PDB file of N, CA, C and O in Angstrom:
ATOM      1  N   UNK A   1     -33.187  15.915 -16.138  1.00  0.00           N
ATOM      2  CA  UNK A   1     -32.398  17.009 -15.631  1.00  0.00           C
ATOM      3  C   UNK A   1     -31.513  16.473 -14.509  1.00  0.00           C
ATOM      4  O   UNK A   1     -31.926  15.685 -13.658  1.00  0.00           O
ATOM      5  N   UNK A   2     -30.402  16.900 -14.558  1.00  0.00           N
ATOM      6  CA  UNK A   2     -29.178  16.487 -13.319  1.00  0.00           C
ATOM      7  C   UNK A   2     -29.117  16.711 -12.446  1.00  0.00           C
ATOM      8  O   UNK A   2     -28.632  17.841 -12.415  1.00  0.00           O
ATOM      9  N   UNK A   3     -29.376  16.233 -11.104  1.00  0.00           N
ATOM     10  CA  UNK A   3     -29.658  17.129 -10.188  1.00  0.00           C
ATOM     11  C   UNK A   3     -28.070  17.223  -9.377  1.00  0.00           C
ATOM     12  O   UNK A   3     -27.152  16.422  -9.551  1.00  0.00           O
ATOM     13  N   UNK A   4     -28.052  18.210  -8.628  1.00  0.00           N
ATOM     14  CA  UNK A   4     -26.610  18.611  -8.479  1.00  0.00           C
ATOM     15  C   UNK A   4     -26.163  18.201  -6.757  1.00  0.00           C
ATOM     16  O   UNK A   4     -25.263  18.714  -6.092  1.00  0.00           O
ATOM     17  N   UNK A   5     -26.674  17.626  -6.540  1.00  0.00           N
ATOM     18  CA  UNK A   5     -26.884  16.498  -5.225  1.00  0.00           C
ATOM     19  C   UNK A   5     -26.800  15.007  -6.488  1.00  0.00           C
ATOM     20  O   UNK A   5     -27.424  14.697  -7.503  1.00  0.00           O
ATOM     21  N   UNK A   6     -25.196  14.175  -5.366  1.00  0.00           N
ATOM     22  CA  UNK A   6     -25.567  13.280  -6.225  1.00  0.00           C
ATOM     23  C   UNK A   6     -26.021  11.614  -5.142  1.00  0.00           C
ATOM     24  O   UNK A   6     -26.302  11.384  -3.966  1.00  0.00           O
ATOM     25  N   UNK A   7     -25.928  11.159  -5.862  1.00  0.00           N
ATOM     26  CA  UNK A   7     -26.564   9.757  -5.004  1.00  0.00           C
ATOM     27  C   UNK A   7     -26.087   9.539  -4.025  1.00  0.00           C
ATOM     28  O   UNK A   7     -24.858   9.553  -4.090  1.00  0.00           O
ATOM     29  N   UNK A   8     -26.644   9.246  -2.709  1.00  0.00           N
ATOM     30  CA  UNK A   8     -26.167   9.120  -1.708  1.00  0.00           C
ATOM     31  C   UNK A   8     -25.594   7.822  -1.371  1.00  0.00           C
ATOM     32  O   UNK A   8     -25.893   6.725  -1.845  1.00  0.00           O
ATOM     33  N   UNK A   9     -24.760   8.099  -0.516  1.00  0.00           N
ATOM     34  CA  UNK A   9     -23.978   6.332  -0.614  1.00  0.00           C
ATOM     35  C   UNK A   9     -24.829   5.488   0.396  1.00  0.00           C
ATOM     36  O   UNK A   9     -25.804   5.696   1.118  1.00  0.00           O
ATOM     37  N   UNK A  10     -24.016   4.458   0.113  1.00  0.00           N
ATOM     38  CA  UNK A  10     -24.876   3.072   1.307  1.00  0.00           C
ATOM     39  C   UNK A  10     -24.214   4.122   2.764  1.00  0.00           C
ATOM     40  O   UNK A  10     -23.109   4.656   2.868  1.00  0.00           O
ATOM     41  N   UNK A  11     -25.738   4.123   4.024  1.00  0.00           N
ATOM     42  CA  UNK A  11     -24.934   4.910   5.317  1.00  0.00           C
ATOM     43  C   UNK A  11     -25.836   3.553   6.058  1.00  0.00           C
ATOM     44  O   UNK A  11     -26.470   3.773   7.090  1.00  0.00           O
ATOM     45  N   UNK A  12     -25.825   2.268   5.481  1.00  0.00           N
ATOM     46  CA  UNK A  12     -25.837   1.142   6.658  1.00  0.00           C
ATOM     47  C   UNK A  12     -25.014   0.842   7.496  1.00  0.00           C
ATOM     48  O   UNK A  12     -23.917   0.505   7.050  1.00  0.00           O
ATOM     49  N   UNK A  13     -25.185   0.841   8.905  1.00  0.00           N
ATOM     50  CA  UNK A  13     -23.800   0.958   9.592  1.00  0.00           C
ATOM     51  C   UNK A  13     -23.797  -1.005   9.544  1.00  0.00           C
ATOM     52  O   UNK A  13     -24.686  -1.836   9.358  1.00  0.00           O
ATOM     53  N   UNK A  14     -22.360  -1.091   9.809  1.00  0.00           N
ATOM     54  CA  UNK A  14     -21.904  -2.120   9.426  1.00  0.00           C
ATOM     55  C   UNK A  14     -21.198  -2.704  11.093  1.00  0.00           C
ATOM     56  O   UNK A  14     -20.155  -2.250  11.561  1.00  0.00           O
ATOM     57  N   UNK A  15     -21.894  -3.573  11.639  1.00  0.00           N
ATOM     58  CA  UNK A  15     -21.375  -4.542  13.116  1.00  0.00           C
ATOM     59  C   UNK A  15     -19.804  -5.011  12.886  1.00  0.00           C
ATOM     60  O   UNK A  15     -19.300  -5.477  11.864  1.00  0.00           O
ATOM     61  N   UNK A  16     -19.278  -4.775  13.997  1.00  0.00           N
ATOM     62  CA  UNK A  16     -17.966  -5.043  13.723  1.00  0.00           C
ATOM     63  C   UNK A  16     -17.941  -5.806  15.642  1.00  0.00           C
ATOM     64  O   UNK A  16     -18.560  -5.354  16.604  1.00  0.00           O
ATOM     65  N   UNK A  17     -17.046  -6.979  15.615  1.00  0.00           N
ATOM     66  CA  UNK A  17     -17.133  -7.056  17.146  1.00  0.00           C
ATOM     67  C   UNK A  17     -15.207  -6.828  17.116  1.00  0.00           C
ATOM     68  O   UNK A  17     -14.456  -6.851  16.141  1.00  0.00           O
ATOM     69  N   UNK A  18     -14.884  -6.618  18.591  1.00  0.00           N
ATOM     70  CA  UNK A  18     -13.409  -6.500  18.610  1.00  0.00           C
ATOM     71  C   UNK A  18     -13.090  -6.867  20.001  1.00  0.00           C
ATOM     72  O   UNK A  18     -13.651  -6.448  21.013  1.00  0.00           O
ATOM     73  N   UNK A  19     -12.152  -7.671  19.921  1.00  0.00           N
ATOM     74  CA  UNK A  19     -11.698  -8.070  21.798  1.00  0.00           C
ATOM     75  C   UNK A  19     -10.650  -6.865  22.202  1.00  0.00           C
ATOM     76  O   UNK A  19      -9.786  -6.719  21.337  1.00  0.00           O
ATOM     77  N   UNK A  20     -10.562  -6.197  23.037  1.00  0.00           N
ATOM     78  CA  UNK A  20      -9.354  -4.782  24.101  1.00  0.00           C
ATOM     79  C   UNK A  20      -8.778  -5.458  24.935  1.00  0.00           C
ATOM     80  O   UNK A  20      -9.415  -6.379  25.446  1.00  0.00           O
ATOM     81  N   UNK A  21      -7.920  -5.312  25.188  1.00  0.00           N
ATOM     82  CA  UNK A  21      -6.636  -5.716  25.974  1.00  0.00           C
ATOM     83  C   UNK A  21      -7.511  -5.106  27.075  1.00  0.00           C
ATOM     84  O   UNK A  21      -8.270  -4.209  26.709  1.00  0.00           O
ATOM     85  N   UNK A  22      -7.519  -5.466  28.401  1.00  0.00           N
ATOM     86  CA  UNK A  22      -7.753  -4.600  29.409  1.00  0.00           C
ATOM     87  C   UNK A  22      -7.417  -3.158  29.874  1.00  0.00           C
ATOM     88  O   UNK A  22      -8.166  -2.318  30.372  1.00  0.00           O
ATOM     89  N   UNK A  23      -5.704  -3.073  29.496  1.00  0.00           N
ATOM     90  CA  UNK A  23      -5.724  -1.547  29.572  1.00  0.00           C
ATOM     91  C   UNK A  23      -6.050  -0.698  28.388  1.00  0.00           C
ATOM     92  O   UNK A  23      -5.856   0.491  28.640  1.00  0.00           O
ATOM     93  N   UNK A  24      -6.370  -0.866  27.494  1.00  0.00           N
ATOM     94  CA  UNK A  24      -7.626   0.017  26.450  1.00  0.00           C
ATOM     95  C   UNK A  24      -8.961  -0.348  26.603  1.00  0.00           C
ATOM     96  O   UNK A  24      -9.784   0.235  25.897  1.00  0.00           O
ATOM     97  N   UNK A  25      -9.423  -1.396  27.567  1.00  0.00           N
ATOM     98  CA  UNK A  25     -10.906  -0.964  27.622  1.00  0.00           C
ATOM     99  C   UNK A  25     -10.875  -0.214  28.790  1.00  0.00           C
ATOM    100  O   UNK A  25     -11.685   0.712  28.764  1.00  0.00           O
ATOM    101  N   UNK A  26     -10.109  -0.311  29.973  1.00  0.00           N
ATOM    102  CA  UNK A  26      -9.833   1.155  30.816  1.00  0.00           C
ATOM    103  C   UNK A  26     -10.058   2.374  30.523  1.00  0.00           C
ATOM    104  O   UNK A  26     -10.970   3.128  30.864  1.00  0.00           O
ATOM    105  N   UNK A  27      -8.757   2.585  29.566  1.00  0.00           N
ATOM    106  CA  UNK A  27      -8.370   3.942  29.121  1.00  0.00           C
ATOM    107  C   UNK A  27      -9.721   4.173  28.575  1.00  0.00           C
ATOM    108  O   UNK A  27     -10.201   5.066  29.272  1.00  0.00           O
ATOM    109  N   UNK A  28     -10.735   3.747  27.508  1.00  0.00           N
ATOM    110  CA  UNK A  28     -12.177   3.995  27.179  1.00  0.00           C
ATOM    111  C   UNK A  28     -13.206   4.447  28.077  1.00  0.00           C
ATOM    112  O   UNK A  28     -13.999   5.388  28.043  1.00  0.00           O
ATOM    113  N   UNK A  29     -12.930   3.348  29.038  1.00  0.00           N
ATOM    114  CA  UNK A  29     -14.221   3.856  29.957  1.00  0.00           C
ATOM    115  C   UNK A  29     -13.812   5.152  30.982  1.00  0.00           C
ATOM    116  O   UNK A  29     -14.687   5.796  31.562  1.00  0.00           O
ATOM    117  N   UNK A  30     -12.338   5.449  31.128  1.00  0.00           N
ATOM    118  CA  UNK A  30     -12.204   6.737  31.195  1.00  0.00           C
ATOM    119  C   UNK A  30     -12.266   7.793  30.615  1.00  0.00           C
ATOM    120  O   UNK A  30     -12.389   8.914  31.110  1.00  0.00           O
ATOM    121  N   UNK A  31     -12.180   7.485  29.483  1.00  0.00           N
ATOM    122  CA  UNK A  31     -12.166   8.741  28.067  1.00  0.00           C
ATOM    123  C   UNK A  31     -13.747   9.097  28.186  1.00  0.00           C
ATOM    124  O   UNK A  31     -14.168  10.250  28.273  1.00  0.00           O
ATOM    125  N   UNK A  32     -14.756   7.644  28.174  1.00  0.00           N
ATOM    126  CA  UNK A  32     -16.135   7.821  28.450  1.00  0.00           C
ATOM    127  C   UNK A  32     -16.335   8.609  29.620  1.00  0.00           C
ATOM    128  O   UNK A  32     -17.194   9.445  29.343  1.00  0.00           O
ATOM    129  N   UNK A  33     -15.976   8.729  30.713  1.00  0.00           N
ATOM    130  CA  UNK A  33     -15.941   9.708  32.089  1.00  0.00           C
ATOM    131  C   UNK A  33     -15.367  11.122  31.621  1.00  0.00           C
ATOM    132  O   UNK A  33     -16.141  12.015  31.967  1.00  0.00           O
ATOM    133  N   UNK A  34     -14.763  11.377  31.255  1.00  0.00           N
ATOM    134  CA  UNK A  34     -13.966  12.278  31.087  1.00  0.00           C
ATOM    135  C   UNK A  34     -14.929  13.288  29.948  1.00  0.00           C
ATOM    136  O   UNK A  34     -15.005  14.509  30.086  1.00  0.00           O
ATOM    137  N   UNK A  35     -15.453  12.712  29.104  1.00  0.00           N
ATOM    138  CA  UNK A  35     -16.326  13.074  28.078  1.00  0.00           C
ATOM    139  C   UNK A  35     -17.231  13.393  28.839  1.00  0.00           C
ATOM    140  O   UNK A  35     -17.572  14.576  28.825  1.00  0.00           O
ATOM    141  N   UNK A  36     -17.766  12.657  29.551  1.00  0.00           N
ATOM    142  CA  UNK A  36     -19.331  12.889  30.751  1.00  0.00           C
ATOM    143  C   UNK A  36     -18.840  14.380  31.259  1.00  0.00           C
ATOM    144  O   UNK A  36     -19.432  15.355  30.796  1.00  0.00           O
ATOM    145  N   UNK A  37     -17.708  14.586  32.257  1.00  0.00           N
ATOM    146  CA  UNK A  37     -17.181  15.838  32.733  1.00  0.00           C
ATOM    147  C   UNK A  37     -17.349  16.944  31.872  1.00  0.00           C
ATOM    148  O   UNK A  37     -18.018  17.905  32.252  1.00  0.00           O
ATOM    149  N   UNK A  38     -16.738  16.919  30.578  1.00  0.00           N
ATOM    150  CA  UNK A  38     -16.239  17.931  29.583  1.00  0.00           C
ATOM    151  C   UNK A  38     -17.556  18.218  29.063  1.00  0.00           C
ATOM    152  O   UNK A  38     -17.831  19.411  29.190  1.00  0.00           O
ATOM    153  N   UNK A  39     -18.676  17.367  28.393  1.00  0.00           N
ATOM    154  CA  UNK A  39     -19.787  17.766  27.964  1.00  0.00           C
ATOM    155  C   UNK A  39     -21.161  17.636  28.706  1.00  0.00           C
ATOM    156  O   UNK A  39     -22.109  18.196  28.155  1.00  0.00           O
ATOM    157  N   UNK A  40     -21.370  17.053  29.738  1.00  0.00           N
ATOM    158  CA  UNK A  40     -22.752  16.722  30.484  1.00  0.00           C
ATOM    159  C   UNK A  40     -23.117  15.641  30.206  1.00  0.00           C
ATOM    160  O   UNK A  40     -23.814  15.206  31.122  1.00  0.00           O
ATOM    161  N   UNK A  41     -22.960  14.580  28.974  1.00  0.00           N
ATOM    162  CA  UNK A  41     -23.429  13.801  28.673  1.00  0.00           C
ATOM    163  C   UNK A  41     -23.040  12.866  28.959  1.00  0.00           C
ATOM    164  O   UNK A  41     -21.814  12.926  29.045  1.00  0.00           O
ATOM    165  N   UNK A  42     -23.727  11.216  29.349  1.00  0.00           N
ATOM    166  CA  UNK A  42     -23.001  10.372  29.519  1.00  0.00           C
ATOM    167  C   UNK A  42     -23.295   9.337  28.165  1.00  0.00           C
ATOM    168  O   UNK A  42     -24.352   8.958  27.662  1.00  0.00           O
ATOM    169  N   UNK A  43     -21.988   9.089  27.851  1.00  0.00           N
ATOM    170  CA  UNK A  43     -21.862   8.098  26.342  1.00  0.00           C
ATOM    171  C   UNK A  43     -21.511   6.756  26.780  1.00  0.00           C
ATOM    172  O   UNK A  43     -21.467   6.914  28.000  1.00  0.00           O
ATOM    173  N   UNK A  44     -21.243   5.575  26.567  1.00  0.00           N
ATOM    174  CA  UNK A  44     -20.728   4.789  26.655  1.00  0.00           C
ATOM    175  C   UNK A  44     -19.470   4.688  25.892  1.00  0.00           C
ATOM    176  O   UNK A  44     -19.312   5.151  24.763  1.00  0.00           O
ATOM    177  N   UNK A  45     -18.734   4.157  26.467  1.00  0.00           N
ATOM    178  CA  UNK A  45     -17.328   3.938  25.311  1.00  0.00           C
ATOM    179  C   UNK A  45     -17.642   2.917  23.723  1.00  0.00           C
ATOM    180  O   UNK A  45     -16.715   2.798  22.922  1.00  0.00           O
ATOM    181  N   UNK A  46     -18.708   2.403  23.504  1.00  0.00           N
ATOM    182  CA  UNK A  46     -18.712   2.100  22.532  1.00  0.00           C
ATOM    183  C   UNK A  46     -19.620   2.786  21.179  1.00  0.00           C
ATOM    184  O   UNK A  46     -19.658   2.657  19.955  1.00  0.00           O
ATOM    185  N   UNK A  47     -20.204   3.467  22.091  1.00  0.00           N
ATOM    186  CA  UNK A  47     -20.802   4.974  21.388  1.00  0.00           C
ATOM    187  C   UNK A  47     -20.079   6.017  20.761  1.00  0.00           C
ATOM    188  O   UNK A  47     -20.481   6.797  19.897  1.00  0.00           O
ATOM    189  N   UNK A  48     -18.484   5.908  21.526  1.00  0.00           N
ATOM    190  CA  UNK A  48     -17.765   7.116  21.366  1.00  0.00           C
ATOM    191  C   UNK A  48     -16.644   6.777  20.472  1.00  0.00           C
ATOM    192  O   UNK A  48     -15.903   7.619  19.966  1.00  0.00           O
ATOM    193  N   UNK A  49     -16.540   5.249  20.269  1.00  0.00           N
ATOM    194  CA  UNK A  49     -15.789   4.569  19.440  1.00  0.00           C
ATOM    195  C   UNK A  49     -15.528   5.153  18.153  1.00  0.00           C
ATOM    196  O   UNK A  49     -14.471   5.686  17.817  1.00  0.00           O
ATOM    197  N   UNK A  50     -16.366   5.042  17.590  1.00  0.00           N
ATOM    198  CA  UNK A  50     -16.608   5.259  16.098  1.00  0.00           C
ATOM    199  C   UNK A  50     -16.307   6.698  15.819  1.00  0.00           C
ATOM    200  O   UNK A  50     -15.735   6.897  14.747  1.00  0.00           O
ATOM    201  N   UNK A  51     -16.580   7.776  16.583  1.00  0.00           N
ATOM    202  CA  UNK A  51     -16.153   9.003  16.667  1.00  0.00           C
ATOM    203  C   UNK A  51     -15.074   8.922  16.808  1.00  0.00           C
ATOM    204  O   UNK A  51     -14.598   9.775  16.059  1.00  0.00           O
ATOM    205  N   UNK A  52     -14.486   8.546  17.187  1.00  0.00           N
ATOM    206  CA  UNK A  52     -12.888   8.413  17.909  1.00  0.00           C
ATOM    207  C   UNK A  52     -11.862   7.705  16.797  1.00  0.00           C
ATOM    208  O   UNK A  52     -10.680   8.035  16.883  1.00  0.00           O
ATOM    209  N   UNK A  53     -12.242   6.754  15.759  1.00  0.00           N
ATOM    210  CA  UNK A  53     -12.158   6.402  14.778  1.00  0.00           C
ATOM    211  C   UNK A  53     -12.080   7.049  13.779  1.00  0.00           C
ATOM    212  O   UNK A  53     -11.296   6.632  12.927  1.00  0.00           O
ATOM    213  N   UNK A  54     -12.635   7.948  13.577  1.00  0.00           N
ATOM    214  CA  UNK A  54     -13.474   8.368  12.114  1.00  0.00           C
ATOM    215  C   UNK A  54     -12.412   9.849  12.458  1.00  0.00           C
ATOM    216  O   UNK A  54     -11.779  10.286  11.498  1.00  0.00           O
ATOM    217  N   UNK A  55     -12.250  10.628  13.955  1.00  0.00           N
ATOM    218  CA  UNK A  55     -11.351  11.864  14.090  1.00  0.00           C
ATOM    219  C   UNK A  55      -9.976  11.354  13.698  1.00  0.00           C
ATOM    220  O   UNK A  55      -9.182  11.971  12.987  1.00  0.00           O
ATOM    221  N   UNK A  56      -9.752   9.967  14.326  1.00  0.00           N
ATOM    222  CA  UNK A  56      -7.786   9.556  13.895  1.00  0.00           C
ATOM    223  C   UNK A  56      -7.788   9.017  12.429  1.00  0.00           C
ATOM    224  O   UNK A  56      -6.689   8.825  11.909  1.00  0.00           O
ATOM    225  N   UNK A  57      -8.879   8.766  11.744  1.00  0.00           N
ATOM    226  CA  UNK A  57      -8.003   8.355  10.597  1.00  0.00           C
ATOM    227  C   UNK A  57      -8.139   9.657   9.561  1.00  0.00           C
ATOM    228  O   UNK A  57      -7.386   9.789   8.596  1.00  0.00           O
ATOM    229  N   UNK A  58      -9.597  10.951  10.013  1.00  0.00           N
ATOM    230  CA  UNK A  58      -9.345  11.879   9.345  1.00  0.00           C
ATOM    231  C   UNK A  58      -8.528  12.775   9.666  1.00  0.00           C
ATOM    232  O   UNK A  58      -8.635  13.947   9.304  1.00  0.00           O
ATOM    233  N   UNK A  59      -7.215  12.125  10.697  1.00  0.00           N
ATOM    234  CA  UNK A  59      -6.279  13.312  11.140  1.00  0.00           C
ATOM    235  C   UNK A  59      -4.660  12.572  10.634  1.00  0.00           C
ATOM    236  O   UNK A  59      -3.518  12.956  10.886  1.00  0.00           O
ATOM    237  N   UNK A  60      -5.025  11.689  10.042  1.00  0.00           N
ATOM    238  CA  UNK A  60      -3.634  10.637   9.343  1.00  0.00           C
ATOM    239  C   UNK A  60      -3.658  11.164   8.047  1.00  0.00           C
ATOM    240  O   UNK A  60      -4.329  10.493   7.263  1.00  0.00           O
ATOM    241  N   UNK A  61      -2.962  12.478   7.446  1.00  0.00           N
ATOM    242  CA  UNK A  61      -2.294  12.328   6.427  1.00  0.00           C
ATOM    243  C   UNK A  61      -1.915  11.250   5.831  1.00  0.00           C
ATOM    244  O   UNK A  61      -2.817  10.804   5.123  1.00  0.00           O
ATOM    245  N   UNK A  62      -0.730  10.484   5.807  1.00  0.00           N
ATOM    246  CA  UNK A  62      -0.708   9.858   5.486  1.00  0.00           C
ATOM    247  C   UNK A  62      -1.256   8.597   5.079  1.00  0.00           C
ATOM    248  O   UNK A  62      -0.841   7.886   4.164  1.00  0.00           O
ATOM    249  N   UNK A  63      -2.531   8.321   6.083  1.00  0.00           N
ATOM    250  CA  UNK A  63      -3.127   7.146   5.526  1.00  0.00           C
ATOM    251  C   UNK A  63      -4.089   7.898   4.214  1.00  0.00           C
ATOM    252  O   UNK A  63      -3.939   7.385   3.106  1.00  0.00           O
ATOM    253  N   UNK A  64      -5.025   9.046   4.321  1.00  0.00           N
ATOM    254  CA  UNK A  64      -5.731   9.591   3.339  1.00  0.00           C
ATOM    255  C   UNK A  64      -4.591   9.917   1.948  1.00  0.00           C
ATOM    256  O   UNK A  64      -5.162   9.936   0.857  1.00  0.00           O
ATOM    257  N   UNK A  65      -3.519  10.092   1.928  1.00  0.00           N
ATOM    258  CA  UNK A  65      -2.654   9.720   0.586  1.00  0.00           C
ATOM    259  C   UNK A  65      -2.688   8.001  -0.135  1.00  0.00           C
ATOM    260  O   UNK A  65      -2.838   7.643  -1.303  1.00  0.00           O
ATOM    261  N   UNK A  66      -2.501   7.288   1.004  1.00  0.00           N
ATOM    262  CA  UNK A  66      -2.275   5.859   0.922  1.00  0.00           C
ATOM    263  C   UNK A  66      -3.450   5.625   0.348  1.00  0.00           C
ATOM    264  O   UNK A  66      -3.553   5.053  -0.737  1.00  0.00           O
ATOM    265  N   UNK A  67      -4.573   6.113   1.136  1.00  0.00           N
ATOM    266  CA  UNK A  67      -5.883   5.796   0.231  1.00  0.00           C
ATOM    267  C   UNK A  67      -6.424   5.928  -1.168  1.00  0.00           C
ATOM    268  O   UNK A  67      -6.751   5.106  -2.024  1.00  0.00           O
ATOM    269  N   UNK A  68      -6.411   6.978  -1.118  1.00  0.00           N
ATOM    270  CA  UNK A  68      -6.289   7.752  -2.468  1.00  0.00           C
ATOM    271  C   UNK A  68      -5.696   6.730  -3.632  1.00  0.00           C
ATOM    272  O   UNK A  68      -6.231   6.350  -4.674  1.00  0.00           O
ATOM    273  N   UNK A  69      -4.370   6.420  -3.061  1.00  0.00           N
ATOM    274  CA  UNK A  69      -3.872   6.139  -4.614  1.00  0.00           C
ATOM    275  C   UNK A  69      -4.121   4.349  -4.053  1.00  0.00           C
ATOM    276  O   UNK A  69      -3.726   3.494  -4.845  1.00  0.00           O
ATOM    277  N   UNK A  70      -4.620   3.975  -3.015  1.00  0.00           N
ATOM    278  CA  UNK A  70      -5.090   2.590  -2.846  1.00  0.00           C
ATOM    279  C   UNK A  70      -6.198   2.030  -4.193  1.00  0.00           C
ATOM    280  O   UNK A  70      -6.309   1.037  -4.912  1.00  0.00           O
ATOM    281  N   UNK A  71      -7.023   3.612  -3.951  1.00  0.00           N
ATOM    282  CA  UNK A  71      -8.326   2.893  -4.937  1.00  0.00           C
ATOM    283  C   UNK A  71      -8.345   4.131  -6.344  1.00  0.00           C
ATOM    284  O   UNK A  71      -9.288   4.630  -6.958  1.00  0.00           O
ATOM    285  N   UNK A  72      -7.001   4.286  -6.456  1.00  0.00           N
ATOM    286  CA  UNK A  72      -6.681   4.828  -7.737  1.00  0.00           C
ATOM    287  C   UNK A  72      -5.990   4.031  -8.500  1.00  0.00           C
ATOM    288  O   UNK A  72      -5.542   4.384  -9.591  1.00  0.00           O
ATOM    289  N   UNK A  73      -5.806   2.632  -7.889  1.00  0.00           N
ATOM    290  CA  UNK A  73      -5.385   1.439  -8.900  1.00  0.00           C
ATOM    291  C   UNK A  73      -5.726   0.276  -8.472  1.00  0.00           C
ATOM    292  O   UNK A  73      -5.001  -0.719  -8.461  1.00  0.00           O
ATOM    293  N   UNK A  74      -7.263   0.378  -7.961  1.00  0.00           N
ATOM    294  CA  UNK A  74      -8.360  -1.186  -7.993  1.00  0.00           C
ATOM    295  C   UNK A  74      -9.207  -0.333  -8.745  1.00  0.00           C
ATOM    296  O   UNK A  74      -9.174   0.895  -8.831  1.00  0.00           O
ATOM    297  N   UNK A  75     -10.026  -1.213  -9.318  1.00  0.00           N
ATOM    298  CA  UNK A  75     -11.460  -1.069 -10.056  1.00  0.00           C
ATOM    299  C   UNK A  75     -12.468  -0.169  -8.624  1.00  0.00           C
ATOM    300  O   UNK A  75     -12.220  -0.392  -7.439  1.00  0.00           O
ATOM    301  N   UNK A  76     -13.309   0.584  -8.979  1.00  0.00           N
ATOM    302  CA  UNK A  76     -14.421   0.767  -7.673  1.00  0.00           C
ATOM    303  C   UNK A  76     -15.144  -0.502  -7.306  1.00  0.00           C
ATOM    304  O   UNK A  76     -15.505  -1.417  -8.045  1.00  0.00           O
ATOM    305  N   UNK A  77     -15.285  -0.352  -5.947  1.00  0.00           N
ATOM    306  CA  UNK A  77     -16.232  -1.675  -5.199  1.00  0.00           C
ATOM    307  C   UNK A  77     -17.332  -1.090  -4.721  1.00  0.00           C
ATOM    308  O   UNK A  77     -18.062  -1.781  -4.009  1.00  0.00           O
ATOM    309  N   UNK A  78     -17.651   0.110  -4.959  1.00  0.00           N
ATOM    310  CA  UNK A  78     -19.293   0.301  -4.272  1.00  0.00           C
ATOM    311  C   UNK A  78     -18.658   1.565  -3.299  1.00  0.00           C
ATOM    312  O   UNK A  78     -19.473   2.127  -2.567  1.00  0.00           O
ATOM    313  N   UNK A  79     -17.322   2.003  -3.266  1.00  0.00           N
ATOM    314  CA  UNK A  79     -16.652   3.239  -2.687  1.00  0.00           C
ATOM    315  C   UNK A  79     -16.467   4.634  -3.171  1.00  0.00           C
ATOM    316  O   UNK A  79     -15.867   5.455  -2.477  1.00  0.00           O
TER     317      UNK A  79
END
């Protein structure tokens, strides 16, 4: 029988390292302050990264078109 939930994907998070110019690891560890203010919590800026990531590229139209037809003409890779 089919169940109507389907397989869940790989959710291994995947290490990425990256060097910041000094004035974007600034602007971070202020965004990290600023976040502390706005919600109570204190995050680190590399905590808040990936959130911060994941809101701009699901707010790029245009890249989610680009995508789309990116892997609407490769074979699937496990995506």
């Amino acid at each position: 029988m089919p169940l109507r939930l389907d397989k869940l994907p790989d959710r291994t998070p995947v290490r990425m390292s990256i060097s910041l110019e000094p004035d974007l690891a600034s602007a971070l560890k202020d965004y990290a302050a600023l976040y502390q203010q706005s919600y109570g919590r204190n995050e680190k800026p590399e905590t808040l990264i990936p959130a911060m990531l994941d809101t701009f590229l699901n707010s790029d139209a245009g890249f989610k078109r680009a995508r789309k037809t990116l892997h609407a003409t490769q074979p699937t890779q496990g995506h």
